[in-house]
Coordinates of C-alpha atoms and ligand atoms in Angstrom, one line a residue:
M1 CA 23.6 5.8 -1.1
R2 CA 21.6 2.8 -2.2
R3 CA 18.0 3.5 -3.2
F4 CA 15.0 1.5 -4.4
R5 CA 12.1 2.7 -6.5
S6 CA 8.4 2.8 -5.9
I7 CA 6.8 1.6 -9.2
S8 CA 3.2 2.0 -10.2
P9 CA 1.7 -1.4 -11.0
H10 CA -0.8 0.4 -13.3
D11 CA 1.6 1.8 -15.8
N12 CA 5.1 1.0 -14.5
S13 CA 5.9 4.7 -14.0
I14 CA 8.4 5.5 -11.3
L15 CA 6.6 7.2 -8.4
G16 CA 9.6 8.0 -6.3
Q17 CA 12.8 6.7 -4.7
V18 CA 13.7 5.9 -1.2
E19 CA 17.1 5.2 0.4
I20 CA 17.6 1.7 1.7
S21 CA 18.4 1.7 5.4
T22 CA 22.0 0.7 6.1
T23 CA 23.1 -1.7 8.8
D24 CA 24.4 1.2 10.9
E25 CA 21.1 3.0 10.6
V26 CA 19.0 0.0 11.6
Q27 CA 21.3 -0.6 14.6
A28 CA 21.1 3.0 15.6
K29 CA 17.3 3.1 15.4
V30 CA 17.0 0.0 17.5
A31 CA 19.4 1.4 20.1
A32 CA 17.5 4.7 20.2
A33 CA 14.2 2.8 20.6
R34 CA 15.7 1.0 23.6
A35 CA 16.9 4.3 25.2
A36 CA 13.5 5.8 24.7
L37 CA 11.7 3.0 26.6
P38 CA 11.8 4.5 30.2
A39 CA 10.3 7.9 29.1
W40 CA 7.7 6.3 26.9
R41 CA 6.6 4.0 29.8
A42 CA 6.7 6.9 32.2
R43 CA 4.2 8.8 30.1
G44 CA 1.6 6.3 31.2
V45 CA -1.3 4.9 29.2
S46 CA -3.2 8.2 29.2
G47 CA -0.2 10.1 27.9
R48 CA 0.3 7.7 25.1
V49 CA -3.4 7.7 24.2
E50 CA -3.3 11.5 23.9
L51 CA -0.5 11.3 21.3
I52 CA -2.1 8.5 19.4
K53 CA -5.4 10.5 19.2
R54 CA -3.4 13.5 17.9
F55 CA -2.0 11.2 15.2
V56 CA -5.5 10.0 14.3
N57 CA -6.6 13.6 13.8
I58 CA -3.6 14.3 11.5
F59 CA -4.1 11.1 9.5
E60 CA -7.8 11.9 9.1
Q61 CA -7.0 15.3 7.7
R62 CA -4.6 13.7 5.2
A63 CA -6.7 10.7 4.5
N64 CA -7.3 11.4 0.8
E65 CA -3.7 12.2 0.2
F66 CA -2.6 8.9 1.8
A67 CA -5.4 6.9 -0.1
E68 CA -4.3 8.3 -3.4
L69 CA -0.7 7.5 -2.8
A70 CA -1.6 4.0 -1.7
S71 CA -3.7 3.4 -4.8
K72 CA -0.8 4.6 -7.0
E73 CA 1.8 2.5 -5.2
M74 CA -0.1 -0.8 -4.8
G75 CA -3.0 -0.6 -7.2
M76 CA -6.1 -0.7 -5.0
P77 CA -9.1 1.2 -6.4
L78 CA -9.2 4.7 -4.7
E79 CA -12.5 4.1 -2.9
A80 CA -11.1 1.0 -1.4
S81 CA -8.0 2.9 -0.3
K82 CA -10.2 5.5 1.4
S83 CA -12.0 2.7 3.2
D84 CA -8.6 1.2 4.3
V85 CA -7.7 4.6 5.9
A86 CA -11.1 5.0 7.5
D87 CA -11.0 1.4 8.8
A88 CA -7.5 1.8 10.1
M89 CA -8.4 5.0 12.0
Q90 CA -11.5 3.3 13.4
F91 CA -9.3 0.5 14.7
L92 CA -6.7 2.8 16.1
S93 CA -9.3 5.0 17.8
W94 CA -10.8 1.9 19.4
Y95 CA -7.4 0.7 20.7
A96 CA -6.8 4.2 22.1
H97 CA -10.3 4.3 23.7
N98 CA -9.9 0.9 25.3
A99 CA -6.2 0.9 26.2
E100 CA -6.7 2.1 29.8
K101 CA -9.3 -0.7 30.4
Y102 CA -7.2 -3.5 29.1
L103 CA -3.8 -2.4 30.3
S104 CA -4.8 -1.6 33.9
P105 CA -3.8 -3.9 36.8
E106 CA -6.3 -6.5 37.7
V107 CA -6.8 -7.9 41.3
T108 CA -7.0 -11.7 40.8
F109 CA -7.2 -12.7 44.5
E110 CA -7.7 -11.0 47.8
N111 CA -8.6 -11.9 51.3
E112 CA -8.2 -10.2 54.7
K113 CA -4.4 -11.0 54.6
E114 CA -3.3 -10.7 51.0
V115 CA -3.8 -8.9 47.7
H116 CA -2.6 -10.4 44.4
T117 CA -2.5 -8.1 41.4
V118 CA -1.7 -8.8 37.7
Y119 CA 0.1 -6.2 35.7
R120 CA 0.5 -5.9 31.9
E121 CA 4.0 -4.6 31.2
P122 CA 5.5 -3.7 27.9
Y123 CA 8.1 -6.1 26.4
G124 CA 10.4 -3.3 25.2
V125 CA 11.5 -2.7 21.6
A126 CA 9.2 -4.2 19.0
A127 CA 10.3 -4.8 15.4
V128 CA 7.1 -4.6 13.4
I129 CA 7.3 -5.8 9.7
V130 CA 4.3 -5.7 7.4
P131 CA 3.2 -6.2 3.8
W132 CA 1.6 -3.8 1.3
N133 CA -2.0 -5.0 0.8
Y134 CA -3.7 -2.6 3.1
P135 CA -1.1 0.1 3.6
A136 CA -2.9 2.0 6.4
S137 CA -4.4 -1.0 8.2
N138 CA -1.2 -3.1 8.0
F139 CA 0.6 -0.3 9.8
V140 CA -2.1 0.3 12.4
W141 CA -2.7 -3.4 13.2
G142 CA 1.0 -3.9 13.6
C143 CA 2.0 -0.8 15.6
G144 CA -1.1 0.6 17.3
Q145 CA -1.5 -1.7 20.3
N146 CA 2.3 -2.0 20.7
L147 CA 2.7 1.8 21.1
L148 CA -0.2 2.1 23.5
A149 CA 1.1 -0.7 25.6
G150 CA 4.4 1.1 26.1
N151 CA 6.6 -0.7 23.6
T152 CA 8.7 1.4 21.3
V153 CA 8.6 0.4 17.7
V154 CA 11.0 0.2 14.8
F155 CA 8.8 -0.3 11.8
K156 CA 9.4 -1.6 8.3
H157 CA 6.6 -1.1 5.8
S158 CA 6.7 -3.1 2.6
E159 CA 9.1 -2.2 -0.2
E160 CA 6.0 -2.0 -2.5
V161 CA 4.7 1.1 -0.6
P162 CA 7.7 3.0 0.6
L163 CA 6.1 6.4 0.0
C164 CA 3.2 5.5 2.2
G165 CA 5.8 4.5 4.8
K166 CA 7.4 8.0 4.5
L167 CA 4.0 9.7 4.8
I168 CA 3.3 7.7 8.0
E169 CA 6.6 8.7 9.5
E170 CA 5.9 12.4 8.7
M171 CA 2.5 12.2 10.3
M172 CA 3.9 10.5 13.4
V173 CA 6.4 13.3 13.8
A174 CA 3.7 15.9 13.3
A175 CA 1.6 14.3 16.1
G176 CA 4.6 14.7 18.5
I177 CA 5.4 11.0 18.8
P178 CA 9.2 11.1 19.5
D179 CA 11.2 9.7 16.6
D180 CA 13.0 7.2 18.9
V181 CA 9.6 5.9 20.1
F182 CA 8.5 5.2 16.6
S183 CA 11.0 5.1 13.7
E184 CA 11.0 3.4 10.3
V185 CA 13.6 1.5 8.3
Y186 CA 13.3 1.1 4.5
G187 CA 14.1 -1.7 2.1
R188 CA 13.3 -5.1 0.9
G189 CA 13.4 -8.5 2.7
P190 CA 17.0 -8.3 3.8
V191 CA 16.4 -5.1 5.7
G192 CA 13.5 -6.8 7.5
A193 CA 15.8 -9.8 8.3
L194 CA 18.5 -7.4 9.6
L195 CA 16.0 -5.6 11.8
S196 CA 14.7 -8.9 13.3
R197 CA 18.3 -9.9 14.2
Q198 CA 18.9 -6.7 16.3
D199 CA 18.5 -6.4 20.0
V200 CA 14.7 -6.2 19.9
D201 CA 12.3 -7.8 22.5
L202 CA 9.5 -8.9 20.2
I203 CA 8.9 -9.3 16.5
C204 CA 5.4 -8.6 15.2
F205 CA 5.2 -9.8 11.6
T206 CA 2.5 -9.8 9.0
G207 CA 3.2 -11.4 5.7
S208 CA 3.8 -14.7 3.9
T209 CA 4.1 -18.0 5.7
D210 CA 7.6 -18.6 4.2
T211 CA 8.9 -15.3 5.7
G212 CA 7.1 -16.0 8.9
L213 CA 8.9 -19.4 9.2
S214 CA 12.3 -17.8 8.8
L215 CA 11.5 -15.1 11.4
Y216 CA 10.3 -17.8 13.8
R217 CA 13.8 -19.4 13.5
T218 CA 15.5 -16.0 14.2
A219 CA 13.2 -15.4 17.2
A220 CA 14.0 -18.8 18.6
Q221 CA 17.7 -18.2 18.8
S222 CA 17.3 -15.7 21.6
M223 CA 13.8 -16.7 22.8
K224 CA 12.2 -13.6 21.5
K225 CA 8.5 -13.2 21.7
I226 CA 6.9 -13.4 18.2
C227 CA 3.4 -12.6 16.9
M228 CA 2.7 -13.7 13.3
E229 CA -0.2 -13.0 10.9
L230 CA 0.5 -15.1 7.9
G231 CA -1.0 -16.4 4.7
G232 CA -4.3 -18.1 4.2
S233 CA -6.4 -20.2 1.8
A234 CA -9.8 -19.8 3.4
P235 CA -12.5 -22.2 2.4
G236 CA -16.1 -21.2 1.7
I237 CA -18.9 -23.7 1.9
V238 CA -22.2 -23.0 0.0
F239 CA -24.8 -25.5 1.4
E240 CA -27.9 -26.5 -0.6
D241 CA -30.2 -24.3 1.7
A242 CA -28.1 -21.1 1.3
D243 CA -29.6 -17.9 -0.1
L244 CA -27.6 -17.8 -3.3
N245 CA -28.2 -14.2 -4.1
E246 CA -26.9 -13.1 -0.7
A247 CA -24.1 -15.6 -0.9
T248 CA -23.0 -14.3 -4.4
S249 CA -22.4 -10.7 -3.2
A250 CA -20.6 -11.9 0.0
I251 CA -18.5 -14.4 -2.0
Y252 CA -17.6 -11.8 -4.6
A253 CA -16.4 -9.4 -1.9
A254 CA -14.6 -12.1 0.1
R255 CA -12.7 -13.3 -3.0
F256 CA -12.2 -10.4 -5.4
S257 CA -11.9 -7.3 -3.2
N258 CA -8.5 -5.7 -3.6
A259 CA -8.0 -7.9 -6.7
G260 CA -8.0 -11.0 -4.4
Q261 CA -5.0 -9.8 -2.4
M262 CA -6.4 -10.3 1.1
C263 CA -4.8 -12.7 3.6
D264 CA -8.2 -14.1 4.8
A265 CA -9.8 -13.9 1.3
L266 CA -12.1 -16.8 0.4
K267 CA -9.7 -18.7 -1.7
R268 CA -11.4 -22.1 -2.3
L269 CA -15.1 -22.4 -2.8
L270 CA -17.0 -25.6 -2.1
V271 CA -20.6 -25.8 -3.6
H272 CA -23.2 -28.4 -2.9
E273 CA -23.9 -30.4 -6.1
S274 CA -27.6 -29.6 -6.0
V275 CA -26.9 -25.8 -6.3
W276 CA -23.8 -25.9 -8.4
D277 CA -25.4 -24.7 -11.7
P278 CA -27.2 -21.7 -10.3
M279 CA -24.2 -20.8 -8.0
V280 CA -21.8 -20.8 -11.0
E281 CA -24.3 -18.9 -13.1
K282 CA -24.6 -16.2 -10.5
L283 CA -20.9 -15.8 -10.0
V284 CA -20.3 -15.6 -13.7
A285 CA -23.0 -12.9 -14.0
K286 CA -21.4 -11.0 -11.2
L287 CA -18.0 -11.1 -12.8
E288 CA -19.4 -9.9 -16.1
H289 CA -19.9 -6.5 -14.5
I290 CA -16.4 -6.2 -13.2
Q291 CA -14.1 -3.9 -15.2
V292 CA -10.4 -4.0 -14.6
G293 CA -8.3 -0.9 -15.0
N294 CA -6.8 2.3 -13.5
P295 CA -7.2 2.3 -9.7
L296 CA -7.6 6.1 -9.7
S297 CA -10.6 6.0 -12.0
A298 CA -14.1 5.3 -10.5
Q299 CA -15.0 3.5 -13.8
F300 CA -13.1 0.4 -12.7
Q301 CA -14.0 -2.0 -9.9
M302 CA -10.7 -3.9 -9.9
G303 CA -7.2 -2.5 -10.1
P304 CA -3.9 -4.2 -11.0
L305 CA -2.1 -6.7 -8.7
V306 CA 0.7 -5.2 -6.7
A307 CA 3.4 -6.1 -9.2
K308 CA 4.1 -8.0 -12.4
R309 CA 5.7 -10.9 -10.5
Q310 CA 2.4 -11.6 -8.8
V311 CA 0.7 -11.9 -12.3
D312 CA 3.5 -14.3 -13.3
L313 CA 2.9 -16.4 -10.2
L314 CA -0.9 -16.5 -10.9
E315 CA -0.2 -17.5 -14.5
R316 CA 1.9 -20.4 -13.3
Q317 CA -0.7 -21.5 -10.8
V318 CA -3.5 -21.3 -13.4
A319 CA -1.4 -23.2 -16.0
D320 CA -0.7 -25.9 -13.5
A321 CA -4.4 -26.3 -12.8
V322 CA -5.3 -26.4 -16.5
A323 CA -2.6 -28.9 -17.2
K324 CA -4.1 -31.1 -14.5
G325 CA -7.6 -30.8 -15.9
A326 CA -9.2 -27.6 -14.5
I327 CA -11.7 -25.8 -16.7
V328 CA -11.5 -22.0 -17.1
I329 CA -15.1 -20.9 -16.7
K330 CA -14.3 -17.2 -16.9
G331 CA -11.1 -15.1 -17.3
G332 CA -7.9 -17.1 -17.0
K333 CA -5.6 -14.5 -18.7
Q334 CA -4.2 -11.0 -18.6
P335 CA -6.7 -8.5 -20.1
G336 CA -4.2 -7.2 -22.7
I337 CA -3.6 -3.8 -21.1
A338 CA -0.2 -2.5 -19.8
G339 CA 0.4 -3.0 -16.1
A340 CA 0.1 -5.9 -13.6
Y341 CA -3.5 -6.8 -14.5
Y342 CA -5.2 -10.2 -14.5
E343 CA -8.8 -10.9 -15.3
P344 CA -11.1 -12.2 -12.5
T345 CA -11.1 -15.9 -13.0
L346 CA -13.3 -18.9 -12.2
L347 CA -11.8 -22.4 -12.3
S348 CA -13.8 -25.6 -12.0
N349 CA -12.8 -29.4 -12.2
I350 CA -10.4 -28.7 -9.3
T351 CA -8.4 -31.6 -7.9
R352 CA -6.5 -31.6 -4.7
D353 CA -3.1 -32.0 -6.4
M354 CA -3.4 -28.6 -8.0
R355 CA -1.3 -25.6 -6.9
V356 CA -4.5 -23.5 -6.7
W357 CA -5.7 -25.9 -4.0
Q358 CA -2.5 -26.4 -2.1
E359 CA -0.9 -23.0 -2.2
E360 CA -2.2 -19.5 -1.3
V361 CA -3.6 -17.8 -4.4
F362 CA -3.0 -14.1 -3.9
G363 CA -5.0 -12.7 -6.8
P364 CA -8.4 -12.8 -8.5
V365 CA -8.4 -16.5 -9.3
F366 CA -11.1 -18.6 -7.8
P367 CA -11.1 -22.4 -7.7
I368 CA -14.5 -24.0 -7.1
M369 CA -15.3 -27.6 -6.3
R370 CA -18.5 -29.6 -5.7
F371 CA -19.4 -31.6 -2.7
S372 CA -22.2 -33.9 -1.8
T373 CA -22.3 -34.3 2.0
E374 CA -21.6 -32.0 4.9
E375 CA -18.9 -34.3 6.1
D376 CA -17.1 -34.1 2.7
A377 CA -17.4 -30.3 2.7
V378 CA -15.8 -30.0 6.1
A379 CA -13.0 -32.5 5.2
L380 CA -12.3 -30.5 2.0
A381 CA -12.4 -27.2 3.8
N382 CA -9.8 -28.4 6.2
D383 CA -7.6 -30.0 3.5
T384 CA -5.0 -27.3 3.7
Q385 CA -2.0 -26.3 5.7
F386 CA -3.6 -22.8 6.3
G387 CA -6.2 -21.9 8.9
L388 CA -6.9 -18.2 8.8
G389 CA -10.6 -17.5 7.8
G390 CA -13.6 -19.7 6.9
Y391 CA -16.9 -18.9 5.3
I392 CA -20.2 -20.8 5.6
F393 CA -23.4 -20.1 3.7
T394 CA -26.6 -21.8 5.0
N395 CA -30.0 -20.8 6.1
D396 CA -30.0 -23.5 8.7
P397 CA -28.7 -22.1 12.0
K398 CA -28.2 -25.6 13.4
R399 CA -26.0 -26.5 10.5
A400 CA -23.9 -23.3 11.0
E401 CA -23.6 -24.1 14.7
R402 CA -22.4 -27.6 13.8
V403 CA -20.0 -26.8 11.0
A404 CA -18.3 -23.6 12.3
P405 CA -16.5 -25.4 15.2
Q406 CA -15.3 -28.1 12.9
L407 CA -13.4 -25.6 10.7
Q408 CA -9.7 -25.5 11.6
T409 CA -9.6 -21.7 11.3
G410 CA -9.2 -18.7 13.7
M411 CA -12.2 -16.9 12.2
V412 CA -15.5 -18.0 10.7
S413 CA -18.0 -15.9 8.9
V414 CA -21.6 -17.1 8.5
N415 CA -23.7 -15.8 5.6
G416 CA -21.3 -12.9 5.0
V417 CA -21.2 -11.4 8.4
S418 CA -17.7 -9.9 8.8
Y419 CA -15.6 -11.0 11.8
V420 CA -13.2 -8.1 11.3
K421 CA -13.9 -5.8 14.2
P422 CA -11.5 -4.0 16.5
M423 CA -12.8 -6.0 19.6
N424 CA -12.5 -9.4 17.8
P425 CA -9.3 -11.5 17.7
F426 CA -7.8 -11.7 14.2
G427 CA -5.4 -14.5 13.5
G428 CA -4.9 -18.0 12.3
Y429 CA -4.6 -21.7 13.1
K430 CA -2.0 -24.0 11.6
V431 CA 0.6 -22.2 9.4
S432 CA -1.5 -19.0 9.2
G433 CA 0.1 -17.5 12.3
L434 CA 0.7 -17.3 16.0
G435 CA -1.1 -14.9 18.3
R436 CA -3.9 -12.5 17.7
E437 CA -4.4 -8.8 17.0
H438 CA -7.1 -6.4 18.3
G439 CA -9.3 -6.4 21.4
H440 CA -7.9 -7.4 24.7
F441 CA -6.3 -10.4 22.9
G442 CA -4.0 -8.0 21.0
F443 CA -3.0 -6.1 24.1
E444 CA -2.2 -9.3 25.8
E445 CA -0.1 -10.4 22.9
V446 CA 2.2 -7.3 23.1
T447 CA 2.6 -7.2 26.8
Q448 CA 4.2 -9.4 29.5
T449 CA 2.2 -10.5 32.4
K450 CA 3.4 -10.0 36.0
V451 CA 1.7 -11.0 39.2
I452 CA 2.6 -9.2 42.5
A453 CA 1.4 -10.9 45.6
R454 CA 1.6 -8.9 48.8
K455 CA 0.3 -8.6 52.3
R456 CA -2.4 -6.1 53.1
Ligands
LIG1 P1 6.3 -11.1 2.4 O1 6.5 -12.1 3.5 O2 7.1 -11.3 1.2 O3 6.7 -9.6 3.0 C1 6.1 -9.0 4.1 C2 7.1 -8.1 4.7 O4 8.2 -8.8 5.2 C3 7.7 -7.0 3.8 O5 7.9 -5.8 4.5 C4 9.0 -7.6 3.4 O6 10.0 -6.7 3.0 C5 9.4 -8.3 4.6 N1 10.4 -9.5 4.5 C6 10.5 -10.3 3.4 N2 11.4 -11.2 3.6 C7 11.9 -11.0 4.9 C8 12.8 -11.7 5.7 N3 13.5 -12.8 5.3 N4 12.9 -11.3 7.0 C9 12.2 -10.2 7.5 N5 11.4 -9.5 6.7 C10 11.2 -9.9 5.4 O7 4.8 -11.0 2.1 P2 4.1 -10.2 0.9 O8 4.1 -11.0 -0.3 O9 4.6 -8.8 0.9 O10 2.6 -10.1 1.5 C11 1.6 -11.0 1.1 C12 1.4 -12.1 2.2 O11 1.0 -11.5 3.5 C13 0.3 -13.1 1.9 O12 0.8 -14.4 2.2 C14 -0.8 -12.6 2.8 O13 -1.7 -13.7 3.1 C15 -0.1 -12.2 4.0 N6 -0.9 -11.3 4.9 C16 -1.3 -11.8 6.1 C17 -2.1 -11.0 6.9 C18 -2.7 -11.5 8.2 O14 -3.2 -10.7 9.0 N7 -2.7 -12.8 8.4 C19 -2.5 -9.7 6.5 C20 -2.0 -9.2 5.2 C21 -1.2 -10.1 4.4

């Protein structure tokens, strides 16, 4: 039996081992998920909602256990892991509460002779593949609306959090969700690739753009439906009229939460030249208070990155920037403790040929650049292949109204207001993805649309 290990990024200890799913197992789980479709569909929305609500109750009872496990496996500070679980349950509860409304038939045309009704029908078997950065939310965002819509799911959590995956599977069984309606496969990338090549009807993927592109090719071979939430390099623009204190807190949270490992994190900051000095000063002052260390200790605000290879990648991205003339204002190195740690880092003198500008930076490294006109700011913000989030800081509502539509991104936050809500669409423009999660948008994404036109 082939196994892989779950390793703590804090101290490299081995947390557990999980068997890698074999080809036969993956095939059998997909076949079982297909066989389970009629019964799952026959349960109706209300029957599925009941089971999902039972699952939410169980997850809430085991929230602390899950949060601690997540922090150990991927390094997020414990309080943040608890928020991940609470947020995930809030989203799942919202989906359950609104499923009936958004999945019910809708009469689109009627007169004295005819009635035309639109139905939302499940696709069938969904392969759902997710990363590790929010172990509870990644699972809920990928699977919740699928299951409520009547799809059965074969799920692969990330190889970085296999024990979280096991605990989710256990709680689904405890909630009475049949193990052919929801099952899991375990392993690294090749297991995900194997799952995507099976007889599934849709692929819902969250992860890097490179993996997304390869899954897009797989899906194209048999015209499979695909939904993709991919990487980002969100710009933030601080205009000269912004409230800099308010902006500093929002920018810190948007860049450095979860050690910078958020898909829609603010990854490139553009600051008007007239407020450059105070803005940099405030960011440096904020970072002075950030202590990096054990994610299970409340003493530290930032944990390790998910794995040493991420630290190595950050080092290469920072070295490239420095070689091309970037100035390290703060951080720029490992803090000298064991584990996958990296100091919160501010880089200035950024040029567009640097990797930190062109690539996604998935860690606590923050390139900042000056601009002089609104036009320049928008051009620099859009100077990327990505298009997930965007952030604007200004006290002029007219400016916000003018600039937000010009950003080539699926989501825009003005003055730190979070767009992440269960009723809002989450997703990207350009190479940041295809389709949207949450709200009625998410239900539409995981269902097929059928119109039936009949006589009265
Ligand atoms: P990744 O693409 O390496 O892995 C994600 C998942 O895909 C894992 O379960 C992995 O095992 C699996 N996988 C890897 N190669 C595969 C293949 N060839 N075929 C099928 N499955 C495969 O991503 P990661 O490094 O684990 O996660 C970080 C990335 O995820 C970042 O780019 C981040 O921006 C992105 N992300 C996006 C969102 C979003 O909603 N847009 C949310 C979270 C993370």
